[in-house]
Amino acid sequence: DGNEVAASGLRLLPRDMLKIGQLVLTGGAWNGKQVVPADWMKRATTPVVHMPDGRGYAFARLRFPGRELLFLLVLGTLMVPDQLRLLPIFVMMVHWGLYGSFSSYILINLVSAVNLFFMRQYFLTIPKDFEEAAKLDGAGYFKIFWRVMLPLALPAMAALAILQFQGTWNDFFWPLILFGQGNQNHYTIQLGLAQLHQQYTSLWPQIAAGSIIAILPVLIIFLAFQRYFVSGTVSAGVKG
């Protein structure tokens, strides 16, 4: 009746959707499981975005013996599926005492051939006139990279940050391997949503609400950096 409605209060969003929104946006606990760690996404994304910059610049501009062969070997790692790397990586993480920790996930994602290739292609699009002008002013390789090339590569870095954030946020395979059998406080949003699929039933309203809200961080970041994303991806695919 009216008294029950007044006592419970009217809500614009369902209670379950508000719970899932809280855990997605704040990393709160839901049924004792922390589905989204507070700073895990930042720690997992930031090193992967910054590390390919120097390597991509080296492969694009510097001349050293075996450069082309080494670059082909790096690209060759793209043909190795994650399922083939599963067993050796799992054994190494266990022996190093990193299994079940965020450090294990960050470590296996530090080196990415896709990110390196992306940054290399973008540096190839930058005219060499900027480097030659810096060399005339007495700048060395490191200063040219830090003061000239890196600021010019900000659109590519923004695009790479969006792609890396999206891939890390939606990743299910490696978090399942590294966290799925351990501490449930390390569960990501994807593992948390998977827990809603039970043996004999599935909580479809909660799954639908959680899936929609899980899209919001990626959507907000893409809309905020859409201009950099478009210019960065287009330029990275063009050489010369």
PDB file of C-alpha atoms in Angstrom:
ATOM      1  CA  ASP A   1       0.000   0.000   0.000  1.00  0.00           C
ATOM      2  CA  GLY A   2       0.953   3.657   0.180  1.00  0.00           C
ATOM      3  CA  ASN A   3       2.497   3.362   3.647  1.00  0.00           C
ATOM      4  CA  GLU A   4       4.832   0.535   2.489  1.00  0.00           C
ATOM      5  CA  VAL A   5       5.903   2.543  -0.533  1.00  0.00           C
ATOM      6  CA  ALA A   6       6.605   5.571   1.626  1.00  0.00           C
ATOM      7  CA  ALA A   7       8.534   3.482   4.130  1.00  0.00           C
ATOM      8  CA  SER A   8      10.706   1.777   1.533  1.00  0.00           C
ATOM      9  CA  GLY A   9      11.209   4.921  -0.520  1.00  0.00           C
ATOM     10  CA  LEU A  10      11.009   5.417  -4.270  1.00  0.00           C
ATOM     11  CA  ARG A  11      14.166   4.755  -6.271  1.00  0.00           C
ATOM     12  CA  LEU A  12      15.031   5.854  -9.766  1.00  0.00           C
ATOM     13  CA  LEU A  13      17.242   2.752 -10.188  1.00  0.00           C
ATOM     14  CA  PRO A  14      16.660  -0.775  -8.820  1.00  0.00           C
ATOM     15  CA  ARG A  15      18.502  -1.751  -5.636  1.00  0.00           C
ATOM     16  CA  ASP A  16      20.635  -4.378  -7.407  1.00  0.00           C
ATOM     17  CA  MET A  17      21.660  -1.905 -10.075  1.00  0.00           C
ATOM     18  CA  LEU A  18      22.702   0.600  -7.406  1.00  0.00           C
ATOM     19  CA  LYS A  19      24.809  -2.080  -5.682  1.00  0.00           C
ATOM     20  CA  ILE A  20      26.548  -3.029  -8.907  1.00  0.00           C
ATOM     21  CA  GLY A  21      27.082   0.630  -9.782  1.00  0.00           C
ATOM     22  CA  GLN A  22      28.682   1.191  -6.391  1.00  0.00           C
ATOM     23  CA  LEU A  23      31.124  -1.676  -6.799  1.00  0.00           C
ATOM     24  CA  VAL A  24      32.008  -0.633 -10.364  1.00  0.00           C
ATOM     25  CA  LEU A  25      32.620   3.026  -9.590  1.00  0.00           C
ATOM     26  CA  THR A  26      34.108   2.824  -6.081  1.00  0.00           C
ATOM     27  CA  GLY A  27      35.516  -0.690  -5.810  1.00  0.00           C
ATOM     28  CA  GLY A  28      33.095  -1.459  -2.987  1.00  0.00           C
ATOM     29  CA  ALA A  29      32.401  -4.908  -1.573  1.00  0.00           C
ATOM     30  CA  TRP A  30      29.420  -6.931  -2.713  1.00  0.00           C
ATOM     31  CA  ASN A  31      28.602 -10.124  -0.804  1.00  0.00           C
ATOM     32  CA  GLY A  32      32.115 -10.027   0.662  1.00  0.00           C
ATOM     33  CA  LYS A  33      33.817  -9.929  -2.741  1.00  0.00           C
ATOM     34  CA  GLN A  34      35.693  -6.868  -3.918  1.00  0.00           C
ATOM     35  CA  VAL A  35      34.945  -7.079  -7.605  1.00  0.00           C
ATOM     36  CA  VAL A  36      36.790  -3.927  -8.719  1.00  0.00           C
ATOM     37  CA  PRO A  37      39.990  -3.104  -6.790  1.00  0.00           C
ATOM     38  CA  ALA A  38      40.403   0.609  -6.226  1.00  0.00           C
ATOM     39  CA  ASP A  39      43.720   1.331  -7.994  1.00  0.00           C
ATOM     40  CA  TRP A  40      44.325  -1.932  -9.855  1.00  0.00           C
ATOM     41  CA  MET A  41      43.313  -0.549 -13.257  1.00  0.00           C
ATOM     42  CA  LYS A  42      45.730   2.381 -12.936  1.00  0.00           C
ATOM     43  CA  ARG A  43      48.628   0.126 -11.936  1.00  0.00           C
ATOM     44  CA  ALA A  44      47.885  -2.326 -14.735  1.00  0.00           C
ATOM     45  CA  THR A  45      47.448   0.246 -17.500  1.00  0.00           C
ATOM     46  CA  THR A  46      50.026   2.988 -16.853  1.00  0.00           C
ATOM     47  CA  PRO A  47      53.265   0.946 -17.275  1.00  0.00           C
ATOM     48  CA  VAL A  48      51.970  -0.769 -20.405  1.00  0.00           C
ATOM     49  CA  VAL A  49      51.188   2.590 -22.032  1.00  0.00           C
ATOM     50  CA  HIS A  50      54.540   4.256 -21.254  1.00  0.00           C
ATOM     51  CA  MET A  51      56.922   1.367 -21.892  1.00  0.00           C
ATOM     52  CA  PRO A  52      56.347   0.985 -25.686  1.00  0.00           C
ATOM     53  CA  ASP A  53      57.242   4.650 -26.293  1.00  0.00           C
ATOM     54  CA  GLY A  54      61.006   4.255 -26.038  1.00  0.00           C
ATOM     55  CA  ARG A  55      61.045   0.866 -27.739  1.00  0.00           C
ATOM     56  CA  GLY A  56      58.875   2.099 -30.593  1.00  0.00           C
ATOM     57  CA  TYR A  57      61.141   5.129 -31.059  1.00  0.00           C
ATOM     58  CA  ALA A  58      64.222   2.895 -31.095  1.00  0.00           C
ATOM     59  CA  PHE A  59      62.803   0.610 -33.778  1.00  0.00           C
ATOM     60  CA  ALA A  60      61.558   3.552 -35.852  1.00  0.00           C
ATOM     61  CA  ARG A  61      64.549   5.916 -35.728  1.00  0.00           C
ATOM     62  CA  LEU A  62      67.694   4.350 -34.291  1.00  0.00           C
ATOM     63  CA  ARG A  63      70.030   2.233 -36.390  1.00  0.00           C
ATOM     64  CA  PHE A  64      71.619  -0.746 -34.667  1.00  0.00           C
ATOM     65  CA  PRO A  65      72.710  -4.242 -35.770  1.00  0.00           C
ATOM     66  CA  GLY A  66      69.912  -6.790 -35.983  1.00  0.00           C
ATOM     67  CA  ARG A  67      67.146  -4.217 -35.708  1.00  0.00           C
ATOM     68  CA  GLU A  68      64.941  -5.701 -38.427  1.00  0.00           C
ATOM     69  CA  LEU A  69      65.477  -9.271 -37.214  1.00  0.00           C
ATOM     70  CA  LEU A  70      64.688  -8.319 -33.647  1.00  0.00           C
ATOM     71  CA  PHE A  71      61.552  -6.497 -34.774  1.00  0.00           C
ATOM     72  CA  LEU A  72      60.412  -9.565 -36.715  1.00  0.00           C
ATOM     73  CA  LEU A  73      60.955 -11.689 -33.616  1.00  0.00           C
ATOM     74  CA  VAL A  74      58.838  -9.278 -31.602  1.00  0.00           C
ATOM     75  CA  LEU A  75      56.054  -9.467 -34.183  1.00  0.00           C
ATOM     76  CA  GLY A  76      56.408 -13.249 -34.190  1.00  0.00           C
ATOM     77  CA  THR A  77      55.201 -13.327 -30.586  1.00  0.00           C
ATOM     78  CA  LEU A  78      51.779 -12.260 -31.866  1.00  0.00           C
ATOM     79  CA  MET A  79      51.381 -15.743 -33.353  1.00  0.00           C
ATOM     80  CA  VAL A  80      51.714 -17.361 -29.910  1.00  0.00           C
ATOM     81  CA  PRO A  81      48.226 -17.678 -28.342  1.00  0.00           C
ATOM     82  CA  ASP A  82      47.643 -17.121 -24.642  1.00  0.00           C
ATOM     83  CA  GLN A  83      46.549 -20.728 -24.234  1.00  0.00           C
ATOM     84  CA  LEU A  84      50.034 -21.846 -25.286  1.00  0.00           C
ATOM     85  CA  ARG A  85      51.692 -19.507 -22.777  1.00  0.00           C
ATOM     86  CA  LEU A  86      49.327 -20.497 -19.985  1.00  0.00           C
ATOM     87  CA  LEU A  87      51.282 -23.353 -18.407  1.00  0.00           C
ATOM     88  CA  PRO A  88      54.793 -21.791 -18.351  1.00  0.00           C
ATOM     89  CA  ILE A  89      53.470 -18.452 -17.091  1.00  0.00           C
ATOM     90  CA  PHE A  90      51.416 -20.164 -14.404  1.00  0.00           C
ATOM     91  CA  VAL A  91      54.412 -22.199 -13.216  1.00  0.00           C
ATOM     92  CA  MET A  92      56.659 -19.110 -13.153  1.00  0.00           C
ATOM     93  CA  MET A  93      54.148 -17.063 -11.163  1.00  0.00           C
ATOM     94  CA  VAL A  94      53.793 -19.856  -8.608  1.00  0.00           C
ATOM     95  CA  HIS A  95      57.568 -20.301  -8.242  1.00  0.00           C
ATOM     96  CA  TRP A  96      58.098 -16.541  -7.908  1.00  0.00           C
ATOM     97  CA  GLY A  97      55.398 -16.270  -5.256  1.00  0.00           C
ATOM     98  CA  LEU A  98      53.291 -13.894  -7.353  1.00  0.00           C
ATOM     99  CA  TYR A  99      50.307 -16.155  -7.991  1.00  0.00           C
ATOM    100  CA  GLY A 100      47.081 -14.558  -6.830  1.00  0.00           C
ATOM    101  CA  SER A 101      48.529 -11.028  -6.690  1.00  0.00           C
ATOM    102  CA  PHE A 102      48.062  -8.016  -8.924  1.00  0.00           C
ATOM    103  CA  SER A 103      51.804  -7.961  -9.612  1.00  0.00           C
ATOM    104  CA  SER A 104      51.516 -11.172 -11.629  1.00  0.00           C
ATOM    105  CA  TYR A 105      48.927  -9.688 -13.978  1.00  0.00           C
ATOM    106  CA  ILE A 106      50.881  -6.447 -14.403  1.00  0.00           C
ATOM    107  CA  LEU A 107      54.090  -8.366 -15.063  1.00  0.00           C
ATOM    108  CA  ILE A 108      52.723 -10.498 -17.898  1.00  0.00           C
ATOM    109  CA  ASN A 109      51.276  -7.412 -19.595  1.00  0.00           C
ATOM    110  CA  LEU A 110      54.332  -5.173 -19.374  1.00  0.00           C
ATOM    111  CA  VAL A 111      55.600  -6.221 -22.811  1.00  0.00           C
ATOM    112  CA  SER A 112      53.114  -6.056 -25.672  1.00  0.00           C
ATOM    113  CA  ALA A 113      54.110  -6.513 -29.306  1.00  0.00           C
ATOM    114  CA  VAL A 114      50.913  -4.801 -30.438  1.00  0.00           C
ATOM    115  CA  ASN A 115      51.656  -1.654 -28.435  1.00  0.00           C
ATOM    116  CA  LEU A 116      55.257  -1.589 -29.638  1.00  0.00           C
ATOM    117  CA  PHE A 117      54.190  -1.940 -33.279  1.00  0.00           C
ATOM    118  CA  PHE A 118      51.555   0.760 -32.786  1.00  0.00           C
ATOM    119  CA  MET A 119      54.063   3.277 -31.417  1.00  0.00           C
ATOM    120  CA  ARG A 120      56.695   2.389 -34.033  1.00  0.00           C
ATOM    121  CA  GLN A 121      54.264   3.061 -36.844  1.00  0.00           C
ATOM    122  CA  TYR A 122      53.317   6.390 -35.331  1.00  0.00           C
ATOM    123  CA  PHE A 123      56.936   7.530 -34.931  1.00  0.00           C
ATOM    124  CA  LEU A 124      57.522   6.674 -38.598  1.00  0.00           C
ATOM    125  CA  THR A 125      54.872   9.234 -39.560  1.00  0.00           C
ATOM    126  CA  ILE A 126      56.701  12.098 -37.796  1.00  0.00           C
ATOM    127  CA  PRO A 127      58.954  14.024 -40.226  1.00  0.00           C
ATOM    128  CA  LYS A 128      62.673  13.729 -39.589  1.00  0.00           C
ATOM    129  CA  ASP A 129      63.035  17.502 -39.898  1.00  0.00           C
ATOM    130  CA  PHE A 130      62.183  17.855 -36.201  1.00  0.00           C
ATOM    131  CA  GLU A 131      65.023  15.518 -35.220  1.00  0.00           C
ATOM    132  CA  GLU A 132      67.505  17.160 -37.554  1.00  0.00           C
ATOM    133  CA  ALA A 133      66.674  20.595 -36.155  1.00  0.00           C
ATOM    134  CA  ALA A 134      67.170  19.287 -32.617  1.00  0.00           C
ATOM    135  CA  LYS A 135      70.512  17.713 -33.587  1.00  0.00           C
ATOM    136  CA  LEU A 136      71.698  21.070 -34.956  1.00  0.00           C
ATOM    137  CA  ASP A 137      70.934  22.536 -31.529  1.00  0.00           C
ATOM    138  CA  GLY A 138      73.159  19.906 -29.912  1.00  0.00           C
ATOM    139  CA  ALA A 139      70.478  17.573 -28.590  1.00  0.00           C
ATOM    140  CA  GLY A 140      71.270  13.883 -28.122  1.00  0.00           C
ATOM    141  CA  TYR A 141      69.054  10.901 -28.776  1.00  0.00           C
ATOM    142  CA  PHE A 142      67.508  10.865 -25.319  1.00  0.00           C
ATOM    143  CA  LYS A 143      66.824  14.610 -25.323  1.00  0.00           C
ATOM    144  CA  ILE A 144      65.320  14.406 -28.821  1.00  0.00           C
ATOM    145  CA  PHE A 145      63.041  11.605 -27.687  1.00  0.00           C
ATOM    146  CA  TRP A 146      62.021  13.310 -24.440  1.00  0.00           C
ATOM    147  CA  ARG A 147      61.675  16.906 -25.634  1.00  0.00           C
ATOM    148  CA  VAL A 148      60.639  16.500 -29.290  1.00  0.00           C
ATOM    149  CA  MET A 149      59.280  13.075 -30.203  1.00  0.00           C
ATOM    150  CA  LEU A 150      57.374  12.226 -27.031  1.00  0.00           C
ATOM    151  CA  PRO A 151      55.219  15.395 -27.036  1.00  0.00           C
ATOM    152  CA  LEU A 152      54.429  14.783 -30.706  1.00  0.00           C
ATOM    153  CA  ALA A 153      53.344  11.230 -29.843  1.00  0.00           C
ATOM    154  CA  LEU A 154      50.714  12.274 -27.291  1.00  0.00           C
ATOM    155  CA  PRO A 155      47.775  11.458 -29.643  1.00  0.00           C
ATOM    156  CA  ALA A 156      49.115   7.945 -30.152  1.00  0.00           C
ATOM    157  CA  MET A 157      49.682   7.545 -26.409  1.00  0.00           C
ATOM    158  CA  ALA A 158      46.113   8.662 -25.715  1.00  0.00           C
ATOM    159  CA  ALA A 159      44.762   6.163 -28.243  1.00  0.00           C
ATOM    160  CA  LEU A 160      46.969   3.452 -26.766  1.00  0.00           C
ATOM    161  CA  ALA A 161      45.759   4.281 -23.268  1.00  0.00           C
ATOM    162  CA  ILE A 162      42.143   3.878 -24.353  1.00  0.00           C
ATOM    163  CA  LEU A 163      42.812   0.556 -26.068  1.00  0.00           C
ATOM    164  CA  GLN A 164      44.885  -0.739 -23.155  1.00  0.00           C
ATOM    165  CA  PHE A 165      42.298   0.322 -20.587  1.00  0.00           C
ATOM    166  CA  GLN A 166      39.537  -1.340 -22.582  1.00  0.00           C
ATOM    167  CA  GLY A 167      41.514  -4.559 -22.962  1.00  0.00           C
ATOM    168  CA  THR A 168      42.493  -4.674 -19.290  1.00  0.00           C
ATOM    169  CA  TRP A 169      39.008  -3.787 -18.070  1.00  0.00           C
ATOM    170  CA  ASN A 170      37.322  -6.461 -20.193  1.00  0.00           C
ATOM    171  CA  ASP A 171      39.996  -9.132 -19.761  1.00  0.00           C
ATOM    172  CA  PHE A 172      38.635 -12.403 -18.412  1.00  0.00           C
ATOM    173  CA  PHE A 173      41.166 -15.099 -19.295  1.00  0.00           C
ATOM    174  CA  TRP A 174      44.225 -14.035 -17.292  1.00  0.00           C
ATOM    175  CA  PRO A 175      42.320 -12.728 -14.242  1.00  0.00           C
ATOM    176  CA  LEU A 176      40.516 -16.073 -14.147  1.00  0.00           C
ATOM    177  CA  ILE A 177      43.829 -17.961 -14.223  1.00  0.00           C
ATOM    178  CA  LEU A 178      45.640 -15.717 -11.742  1.00  0.00           C
ATOM    179  CA  PHE A 179      42.798 -14.721  -9.387  1.00  0.00           C
ATOM    180  CA  GLY A 180      39.951 -17.158 -10.083  1.00  0.00           C
ATOM    181  CA  GLN A 181      41.136 -19.859  -7.662  1.00  0.00           C
ATOM    182  CA  GLY A 182      42.592 -17.551  -5.030  1.00  0.00           C
ATOM    183  CA  ASN A 183      41.552 -14.544  -2.992  1.00  0.00           C
ATOM    184  CA  GLN A 184      38.105 -13.369  -4.041  1.00  0.00           C
ATOM    185  CA  ASN A 185      39.005  -9.833  -2.980  1.00  0.00           C
ATOM    186  CA  HIS A 186      41.101  -9.670  -6.171  1.00  0.00           C
ATOM    187  CA  TYR A 187      38.185 -10.439  -8.472  1.00  0.00           C
ATOM    188  CA  THR A 188      37.709  -8.078 -11.390  1.00  0.00           C
ATOM    189  CA  ILE A 189      34.325  -6.925 -12.648  1.00  0.00           C
ATOM    190  CA  GLN A 190      34.267  -9.640 -15.299  1.00  0.00           C
ATOM    191  CA  LEU A 191      34.908 -12.374 -12.738  1.00  0.00           C
ATOM    192  CA  GLY A 192      32.275 -10.833 -10.488  1.00  0.00           C
ATOM    193  CA  LEU A 193      29.673 -10.916 -13.236  1.00  0.00           C
ATOM    194  CA  ALA A 194      30.610 -14.508 -14.031  1.00  0.00           C
ATOM    195  CA  GLN A 195      29.775 -15.444 -10.432  1.00  0.00           C
ATOM    196  CA  LEU A 196      26.170 -14.486 -11.144  1.00  0.00           C
ATOM    197  CA  HIS A 197      25.960 -17.480 -13.498  1.00  0.00           C
ATOM    198  CA  GLN A 198      25.263 -20.262 -11.019  1.00  0.00           C
ATOM    199  CA  GLN A 199      24.929 -23.984 -11.614  1.00  0.00           C
ATOM    200  CA  TYR A 200      21.158 -24.146 -11.875  1.00  0.00           C
ATOM    201  CA  THR A 201      20.192 -20.535 -12.410  1.00  0.00           C
ATOM    202  CA  SER A 202      21.452 -17.182 -13.621  1.00  0.00           C
ATOM    203  CA  LEU A 203      20.659 -13.824 -12.076  1.00  0.00           C
ATOM    204  CA  TRP A 204      19.786 -12.142 -15.360  1.00  0.00           C
ATOM    205  CA  PRO A 205      18.549  -8.770 -13.991  1.00  0.00           C
ATOM    206  CA  GLN A 206      21.788  -8.306 -12.023  1.00  0.00           C
ATOM    207  CA  ILE A 207      23.882  -9.508 -14.968  1.00  0.00           C
ATOM    208  CA  ALA A 208      22.159  -7.096 -17.357  1.00  0.00           C
ATOM    209  CA  ALA A 209      22.502  -4.167 -14.944  1.00  0.00           C
ATOM    210  CA  GLY A 210      26.134  -4.988 -14.213  1.00  0.00           C
ATOM    211  CA  SER A 211      26.989  -5.348 -17.892  1.00  0.00           C
ATOM    212  CA  ILE A 212      25.527  -1.950 -18.732  1.00  0.00           C
ATOM    213  CA  ILE A 213      27.290  -0.194 -15.876  1.00  0.00           C
ATOM    214  CA  ALA A 214      30.563  -2.008 -16.660  1.00  0.00           C
ATOM    215  CA  ILE A 215      30.521  -0.329 -20.077  1.00  0.00           C
ATOM    216  CA  LEU A 216      30.340   3.169 -18.594  1.00  0.00           C
ATOM    217  CA  PRO A 217      34.054   3.659 -17.658  1.00  0.00           C
ATOM    218  CA  VAL A 218      35.228   2.651 -21.142  1.00  0.00           C
ATOM    219  CA  LEU A 219      32.534   4.774 -22.786  1.00  0.00           C
ATOM    220  CA  ILE A 220      33.407   7.841 -20.705  1.00  0.00           C
ATOM    221  CA  ILE A 221      37.123   7.523 -21.440  1.00  0.00           C
ATOM    222  CA  PHE A 222      36.482   7.047 -25.156  1.00  0.00           C
ATOM    223  CA  LEU A 223      34.200  10.084 -25.366  1.00  0.00           C
ATOM    224  CA  ALA A 224      36.688  12.199 -23.418  1.00  0.00           C
ATOM    225  CA  PHE A 225      39.655  11.253 -25.633  1.00  0.00           C
ATOM    226  CA  GLN A 226      37.832  10.528 -28.890  1.00  0.00           C
ATOM    227  CA  ARG A 227      39.689  13.239 -30.799  1.00  0.00           C
ATOM    228  CA  TYR A 228      43.095  11.831 -29.781  1.00  0.00           C
ATOM    229  CA  PHE A 229      41.940   8.285 -30.410  1.00  0.00           C
ATOM    230  CA  VAL A 230      40.864   8.965 -33.992  1.00  0.00           C
ATOM    231  CA  SER A 231      43.958  11.021 -34.911  1.00  0.00           C
ATOM    232  CA  GLY A 232      46.288   8.550 -33.219  1.00  0.00           C
ATOM    233  CA  THR A 233      44.890   5.423 -34.835  1.00  0.00           C
ATOM    234  CA  VAL A 234      44.715   6.990 -38.294  1.00  0.00           C
ATOM    235  CA  SER A 235      48.268   8.323 -38.137  1.00  0.00           C
ATOM    236  CA  ALA A 236      49.666   5.030 -36.817  1.00  0.00           C
ATOM    237  CA  GLY A 237      48.396   3.221 -39.891  1.00  0.00           C
ATOM    238  CA  VAL A 238      50.127   5.562 -42.346  1.00  0.00           C
ATOM    239  CA  LYS A 239      53.851   5.576 -43.061  1.00  0.00           C
ATOM    240  CA  GLY A 240      55.676   8.547 -44.528  1.00  0.00           C
TER     241      GLY A 240
END
